[in-house]
mmCIF file of C-alpha atoms in Angstrom:
data_model
loop_
_atom_site.group_PDB
_atom_site.id
_atom_site.type_symbol
_atom_site.label_atom_id
_atom_site.label_comp_id
_atom_site.label_asym_id
_atom_site.label_seq_id
_atom_site.Cartn_x
_atom_site.Cartn_y
_atom_site.Cartn_z
ATOM 1 C CA ASP D 295 32.034 -43.092 16.885
ATOM 2 C CA THR D 296 32.843 -43.838 13.223
ATOM 3 C CA GLY D 297 32.617 -40.331 11.921
ATOM 4 C CA VAL D 298 34.917 -37.386 12.143
ATOM 5 C CA SER D 299 36.632 -36.786 15.650
ATOM 6 C CA GLN D 300 38.212 -33.493 16.136
ATOM 7 C CA ASN D 301 40.440 -32.548 19.636
ATOM 8 C CA PRO D 302 40.052 -31.159 21.557
ATOM 9 C CA ARG D 303 36.690 -29.693 22.209
ATOM 10 C CA HIS D 304 37.533 -26.182 23.752
ATOM 11 C CA LYS D 305 40.283 -24.374 24.242
ATOM 12 C CA ILE D 306 40.972 -21.507 26.276
ATOM 13 C CA THR D 307 44.557 -19.967 25.503
ATOM 14 C CA LYS D 308 46.355 -16.739 26.827
ATOM 15 C CA ARG D 309 47.239 -14.185 23.836
ATOM 16 C CA GLY D 310 50.754 -14.928 22.113
ATOM 17 C CA GLN D 311 50.419 -18.456 23.141
ATOM 18 C CA ASN D 312 50.676 -21.246 20.306
ATOM 19 C CA VAL D 313 47.245 -24.184 20.107
ATOM 20 C CA THR D 314 47.521 -27.039 18.294
ATOM 21 C CA PHE D 315 43.869 -28.860 17.274
ATOM 22 C CA ARG D 316 43.498 -32.508 15.858
ATOM 23 C CA CYS D 317 40.920 -33.735 13.558
ATOM 24 C CA ASP D 318 40.794 -37.750 12.582
ATOM 25 C CA PRO D 319 38.830 -37.619 9.475
ATOM 26 C CA ILE D 320 36.547 -40.795 8.533
ATOM 27 C CA SER D 321 38.651 -44.145 8.071
ATOM 28 C CA GLU D 322 39.711 -44.389 4.086
ATOM 29 C CA HIS D 323 38.641 -40.792 3.455
ATOM 30 C CA ASN D 324 41.507 -39.491 1.212
ATOM 31 C CA ARG D 325 40.598 -35.605 1.284
ATOM 32 C CA LEU D 326 40.526 -33.152 4.567
ATOM 33 C CA TYR D 327 39.578 -29.847 4.695
ATOM 34 C CA TRP D 328 39.558 -26.936 7.289
ATOM 35 C CA TYR D 329 37.150 -24.450 7.902
ATOM 36 C CA ARG D 330 37.100 -21.311 10.659
ATOM 37 C CA GLN D 331 33.151 -20.335 11.831
ATOM 38 C CA THR D 332 32.899 -17.361 13.459
ATOM 39 C CA LEU D 333 29.582 -16.356 15.108
ATOM 40 C CA GLY D 334 26.857 -15.683 12.731
ATOM 41 C CA GLN D 335 28.828 -16.570 9.806
ATOM 42 C CA GLY D 336 28.860 -19.526 7.784
ATOM 43 C CA PRO D 337 32.403 -22.005 7.512
ATOM 44 C CA GLU D 338 35.012 -20.531 5.907
ATOM 45 C CA PHE D 339 37.468 -22.401 3.982
ATOM 46 C CA LEU D 340 41.288 -22.729 5.537
ATOM 47 C CA THR D 341 42.656 -25.081 3.563
ATOM 48 C CA TYR D 342 42.112 -28.816 2.174
ATOM 49 C CA PHE D 343 44.731 -31.655 1.819
ATOM 50 C CA GLN D 344 44.477 -35.134 -0.270
ATOM 51 C CA ASN D 345 46.058 -37.540 1.688
ATOM 52 C CA GLU D 346 49.045 -36.252 2.589
ATOM 53 C CA ALA D 347 49.156 -33.610 0.191
ATOM 54 C CA GLN D 348 48.155 -29.534 1.065
ATOM 55 C CA LEU D 349 46.566 -28.544 -2.368
ATOM 56 C CA GLU D 350 45.072 -25.387 -1.411
ATOM 57 C CA LYS D 351 45.355 -22.734 1.074
ATOM 58 C CA SER D 352 43.341 -19.457 1.518
ATOM 59 C CA ARG D 353 44.697 -16.344 2.019
ATOM 60 C CA LEU D 354 42.877 -16.821 5.894
ATOM 61 C CA LEU D 355 45.551 -18.846 6.554
ATOM 62 C CA SER D 356 48.112 -16.506 7.525
ATOM 63 C CA ASP D 357 51.913 -17.072 8.273
ATOM 64 C CA ARG D 358 50.778 -17.636 11.994
ATOM 65 C CA PHE D 359 48.600 -20.996 10.890
ATOM 66 C CA SER D 360 50.284 -24.214 9.820
ATOM 67 C CA ALA D 361 48.576 -27.909 9.034
ATOM 68 C CA GLU D 362 49.781 -31.095 8.417
ATOM 69 C CA ARG D 363 48.715 -34.562 7.564
ATOM 70 C CA PRO D 364 52.002 -36.198 7.793
ATOM 71 C CA LYS D 365 50.782 -40.153 6.573
ATOM 72 C CA GLY D 366 47.960 -38.911 4.933
ATOM 73 C CA SER D 367 45.249 -40.030 8.151
ATOM 74 C CA PHE D 368 44.671 -37.444 10.881
ATOM 75 C CA SER D 369 45.900 -33.676 10.505
ATOM 76 C CA THR D 370 47.039 -31.049 12.481
ATOM 77 C CA LEU D 371 46.144 -27.045 12.598
ATOM 78 C CA GLU D 372 48.712 -25.375 14.490
ATOM 79 C CA ILE D 373 48.143 -21.460 15.512
ATOM 80 C CA GLN D 374 51.137 -19.881 16.621
ATOM 81 C CA ARG D 375 51.150 -16.642 18.501
ATOM 82 C CA THR D 376 47.301 -16.202 19.012
ATOM 83 C CA GLU D 377 45.445 -13.242 18.747
ATOM 84 C CA GLN D 378 41.765 -12.657 19.538
ATOM 85 C CA GLY D 379 41.013 -12.573 16.444
ATOM 86 C CA ASP D 380 41.807 -16.149 16.460
ATOM 87 C CA SER D 381 38.709 -16.881 18.498
ATOM 88 C CA ALA D 382 36.123 -19.389 16.784
ATOM 89 C CA MET D 383 35.332 -22.784 15.556
ATOM 90 C CA TYR D 384 37.611 -24.662 14.020
ATOM 91 C CA LEU D 385 35.925 -27.251 12.022
ATOM 92 C CA CYS D 386 37.297 -29.939 10.008
ATOM 93 C CA ALA D 387 35.701 -32.356 7.231
ATOM 94 C CA SER D 388 36.695 -35.613 5.197
ATOM 95 C CA SER D 389 35.292 -37.157 2.264
ATOM 96 C CA SER D 390 36.368 -39.685 0.314
ATOM 97 C CA GLN D 391 37.379 -37.878 -3.076
ATOM 98 C CA GLY D 392 36.850 -34.366 -3.907
ATOM 99 C CA VAL D 393 33.662 -32.803 -2.504
ATOM 100 C CA GLY D 394 31.132 -32.497 -5.582
ATOM 101 C CA PRO D 395 27.142 -34.551 -6.847
ATOM 102 C CA ASN D 396 28.631 -37.570 -5.868
ATOM 103 C CA THR D 397 30.600 -36.988 -2.851
ATOM 104 C CA GLU D 398 29.548 -35.740 0.430
ATOM 105 C CA ALA D 399 31.729 -34.071 2.934
ATOM 106 C CA PHE D 400 31.481 -35.263 6.542
ATOM 107 C CA PHE D 401 32.342 -32.655 9.427
ATOM 108 C CA GLY D 402 33.557 -32.911 12.852
ATOM 109 C CA GLN D 403 32.045 -31.411 15.898
ATOM 110 C CA GLY D 404 34.916 -28.816 15.523
ATOM 111 C CA THR D 405 37.079 -27.371 18.185
ATOM 112 C CA ARG D 406 36.263 -23.844 20.239
ATOM 113 C CA LEU D 407 39.135 -21.505 20.779
ATOM 114 C CA THR D 408 38.886 -18.895 22.745
ATOM 115 C CA VAL D 409 41.751 -16.619 23.087
ATOM 116 C CA VAL D 410 41.643 -14.316 25.790
ATOM 117 C CA GLY T 832 37.300 -17.199 -5.901
ATOM 118 C CA GLU T 833 33.330 -18.124 -5.507
ATOM 119 C CA ASN T 834 31.183 -15.790 -3.786
ATOM 120 C CA VAL T 835 27.461 -17.162 -1.802
ATOM 121 C CA GLU T 836 25.582 -14.713 -0.505
ATOM 122 C CA GLN T 837 22.429 -16.021 1.476
ATOM 123 C CA HIS T 838 18.985 -14.699 2.382
ATOM 124 C CA PRO T 839 17.719 -14.189 4.612
ATOM 125 C CA SER T 840 19.642 -14.022 8.038
ATOM 126 C CA THR T 841 16.930 -14.696 10.364
ATOM 127 C CA LEU T 842 13.733 -16.244 9.565
ATOM 128 C CA SER T 843 10.630 -17.000 12.180
ATOM 129 C CA VAL T 844 7.697 -19.340 10.879
ATOM 130 C CA GLN T 845 4.748 -20.751 12.022
ATOM 131 C CA GLU T 846 4.288 -24.503 12.551
ATOM 132 C CA GLY T 847 3.237 -26.013 9.468
ATOM 133 C CA ASP T 848 4.082 -23.045 7.240
ATOM 134 C CA SER T 849 6.985 -23.225 4.640
ATOM 135 C CA ALA T 850 9.865 -21.901 4.828
ATOM 136 C CA VAL T 851 12.242 -20.652 1.761
ATOM 137 C CA ILE T 852 15.879 -19.623 2.032
ATOM 138 C CA LYS T 853 17.442 -18.496 -1.066
ATOM 139 C CA CYS T 854 21.019 -18.150 -2.338
ATOM 140 C CA THR T 855 22.634 -16.876 -5.385
ATOM 141 C CA TYR T 856 26.421 -17.664 -6.051
ATOM 142 C CA SER T 857 29.005 -15.477 -8.123
ATOM 143 C CA ASP T 858 31.193 -18.133 -10.366
ATOM 144 C CA SER T 859 29.226 -19.829 -13.560
ATOM 145 C CA ALA T 860 31.328 -23.065 -13.333
ATOM 146 C CA SER T 861 29.778 -23.993 -9.715
ATOM 147 C CA ASN T 862 28.498 -27.991 -10.376
ATOM 148 C CA TYR T 863 27.422 -28.701 -6.922
ATOM 149 C CA PHE T 864 24.896 -26.616 -4.207
ATOM 150 C CA PRO T 865 24.431 -28.575 -0.867
ATOM 151 C CA TRP T 866 22.300 -26.767 1.805
ATOM 152 C CA TYR T 867 23.682 -27.821 5.807
ATOM 153 C CA LYS T 868 21.762 -28.087 8.925
ATOM 154 C CA GLN T 869 23.286 -27.073 12.207
ATOM 155 C CA GLU T 870 21.322 -27.255 15.181
ATOM 156 C CA LEU T 871 23.093 -25.569 18.554
ATOM 157 C CA GLY T 872 26.033 -27.052 19.606
ATOM 158 C CA LYS T 873 26.625 -29.379 16.813
ATOM 159 C CA ARG T 874 28.513 -30.290 13.946
ATOM 160 C CA PRO T 875 27.018 -28.764 10.043
ATOM 161 C CA GLN T 876 25.090 -31.605 8.591
ATOM 162 C CA LEU T 877 24.513 -32.525 4.669
ATOM 163 C CA ILE T 878 20.246 -32.607 3.989
ATOM 164 C CA ILE T 879 20.156 -31.935 0.992
ATOM 165 C CA ASP T 880 21.772 -31.139 -2.723
ATOM 166 C CA ILE T 881 21.295 -30.645 -5.926
ATOM 167 C CA ARG T 882 23.835 -30.715 -9.151
ATOM 168 C CA SER T 883 24.418 -28.296 -12.208
ATOM 169 C CA ASN T 884 22.367 -30.412 -14.234
ATOM 170 C CA VAL T 885 19.230 -30.716 -12.480
ATOM 171 C CA GLY T 886 16.266 -28.140 -11.735
ATOM 172 C CA GLU T 887 14.720 -29.499 -8.554
ATOM 173 C CA LYS T 888 15.461 -31.995 -6.053
ATOM 174 C CA LYS T 889 12.835 -33.327 -3.434
ATOM 175 C CA ASP T 890 13.323 -35.075 -0.430
ATOM 176 C CA GLN T 891 10.244 -35.757 1.215
ATOM 177 C CA ARG T 892 9.279 -32.571 2.982
ATOM 178 C CA ILE T 893 12.288 -30.453 1.945
ATOM 179 C CA ALA T 894 12.795 -29.465 -1.887
ATOM 180 C CA VAL T 895 16.049 -27.529 -3.522
ATOM 181 C CA THR T 896 15.492 -25.682 -6.807
ATOM 182 C CA LEU T 897 18.523 -24.416 -9.302
ATOM 183 C CA ASN T 898 18.632 -21.718 -11.364
ATOM 184 C CA LYS T 899 21.993 -21.827 -13.867
ATOM 185 C CA THR T 900 20.985 -18.494 -15.458
ATOM 186 C CA ALA T 901 20.601 -16.589 -12.742
ATOM 187 C CA LYS T 902 22.882 -18.204 -10.210
ATOM 188 C CA HIS T 903 20.661 -18.922 -7.469
ATOM 189 C CA PHE T 904 19.082 -21.913 -5.658
ATOM 190 C CA SER T 905 16.546 -22.095 -2.860
ATOM 191 C CA LEU T 906 15.819 -24.538 0.147
ATOM 192 C CA HIS T 907 11.879 -25.058 0.761
ATOM 193 C CA ILE T 908 10.646 -26.452 3.613
ATOM 194 C CA THR T 909 7.294 -27.456 3.486
ATOM 195 C CA GLU T 910 4.868 -28.429 6.725
ATOM 196 C CA THR T 911 7.548 -26.904 9.419
ATOM 197 C CA GLN T 912 8.322 -28.560 12.552
ATOM 198 C CA PRO T 913 9.588 -27.422 15.914
ATOM 199 C CA GLU T 914 12.892 -29.374 15.265
ATOM 200 C CA ASP T 915 13.302 -27.913 11.772
ATOM 201 C CA SER T 916 14.581 -25.179 14.534
ATOM 202 C CA ALA T 917 18.444 -24.659 13.447
ATOM 203 C CA VAL T 918 20.849 -22.839 10.984
ATOM 204 C CA TYR T 919 20.909 -23.426 7.678
ATOM 205 C CA PHE T 920 23.717 -22.938 5.452
ATOM 206 C CA CYS T 921 23.869 -22.986 1.140
ATOM 207 C CA ALA T 922 27.159 -23.826 -0.293
ATOM 208 C CA ALA T 923 28.733 -24.052 -3.836
ATOM 209 C CA SER T 924 31.568 -26.071 -4.812
ATOM 210 C CA ILE T 925 33.299 -25.633 -8.512
ATOM 211 C CA PRO T 926 34.689 -29.029 -9.604
ATOM 212 C CA GLY T 927 38.610 -30.076 -10.987
ATOM 213 C CA PHE T 928 41.198 -30.714 -8.935
ATOM 214 C CA GLY T 929 42.432 -27.860 -6.556
ATOM 215 C CA ASN T 930 38.855 -26.957 -6.361
ATOM 216 C CA GLU T 931 37.259 -29.003 -4.175
ATOM 217 C CA LYS T 932 35.958 -26.939 -1.709
ATOM 218 C CA LEU T 933 32.759 -25.794 -0.402
ATOM 219 C CA THR T 934 31.918 -22.183 -0.417
ATOM 220 C CA PHE T 935 29.743 -21.021 2.081
ATOM 221 C CA GLY T 936 26.782 -18.417 2.866
ATOM 222 C CA THR T 937 26.703 -16.752 5.572
ATOM 223 C CA GLY T 938 23.994 -18.850 7.081
ATOM 224 C CA THR T 939 19.893 -18.865 8.315
ATOM 225 C CA ARG T 940 18.664 -18.706 11.912
ATOM 226 C CA LEU T 941 15.475 -20.724 10.988
ATOM 227 C CA THR T 942 12.953 -20.436 14.194
ATOM 228 C CA ILE T 943 9.793 -22.837 14.241
ATOM 229 C CA ILE T 944 7.015 -21.226 16.340
ATOM 230 C CA PRO T 945 4.493 -23.526 17.860
#
């Protein structure tokens, strides 16, 4: 599969624990986006990278959240001291340029986080 | 920032009939409007998109219309089929470095009744 890959697909964790998710974008895509999707809602933007540079962070991204893309390829999203409100689907997307009329964003299948 | 509203939240239509989903956006600088289809447990997939300099775009049974003055755009699906059942999301994007993200609507769950 040459699409966007996310691991793990599912994660159940106890409140207060730290979790880390990984996203492998389509090869040579320099833009990488993280979104959060809760039940019945559309994806909400969290942050995005151009290569290894983090260009924008949503105010949804509290201090407990951190994202990295150290070599401009895969990215990780870490949530520290998880809370029940963090339960959601975390989606990653990539594009060859900034999303726009000539550039499609391709999504991964997401990591479903459940905090108990 | 951009805000996108989507209606209706649920829509049921008889197989063969048409379905229309409507979205409005707030920032007149937005210039790209994609529609994504998300089947249960699967990733969102782009089905059609439109640029701000185009009023309508059609691809087989699906079409999208854009009214820049009113800041709204719509998805039209004709001759609906059972496989069209899914959640559909509209989105908008503002051009320019640092703005390159999609703002999504809240989704429409479309059910095609056989």
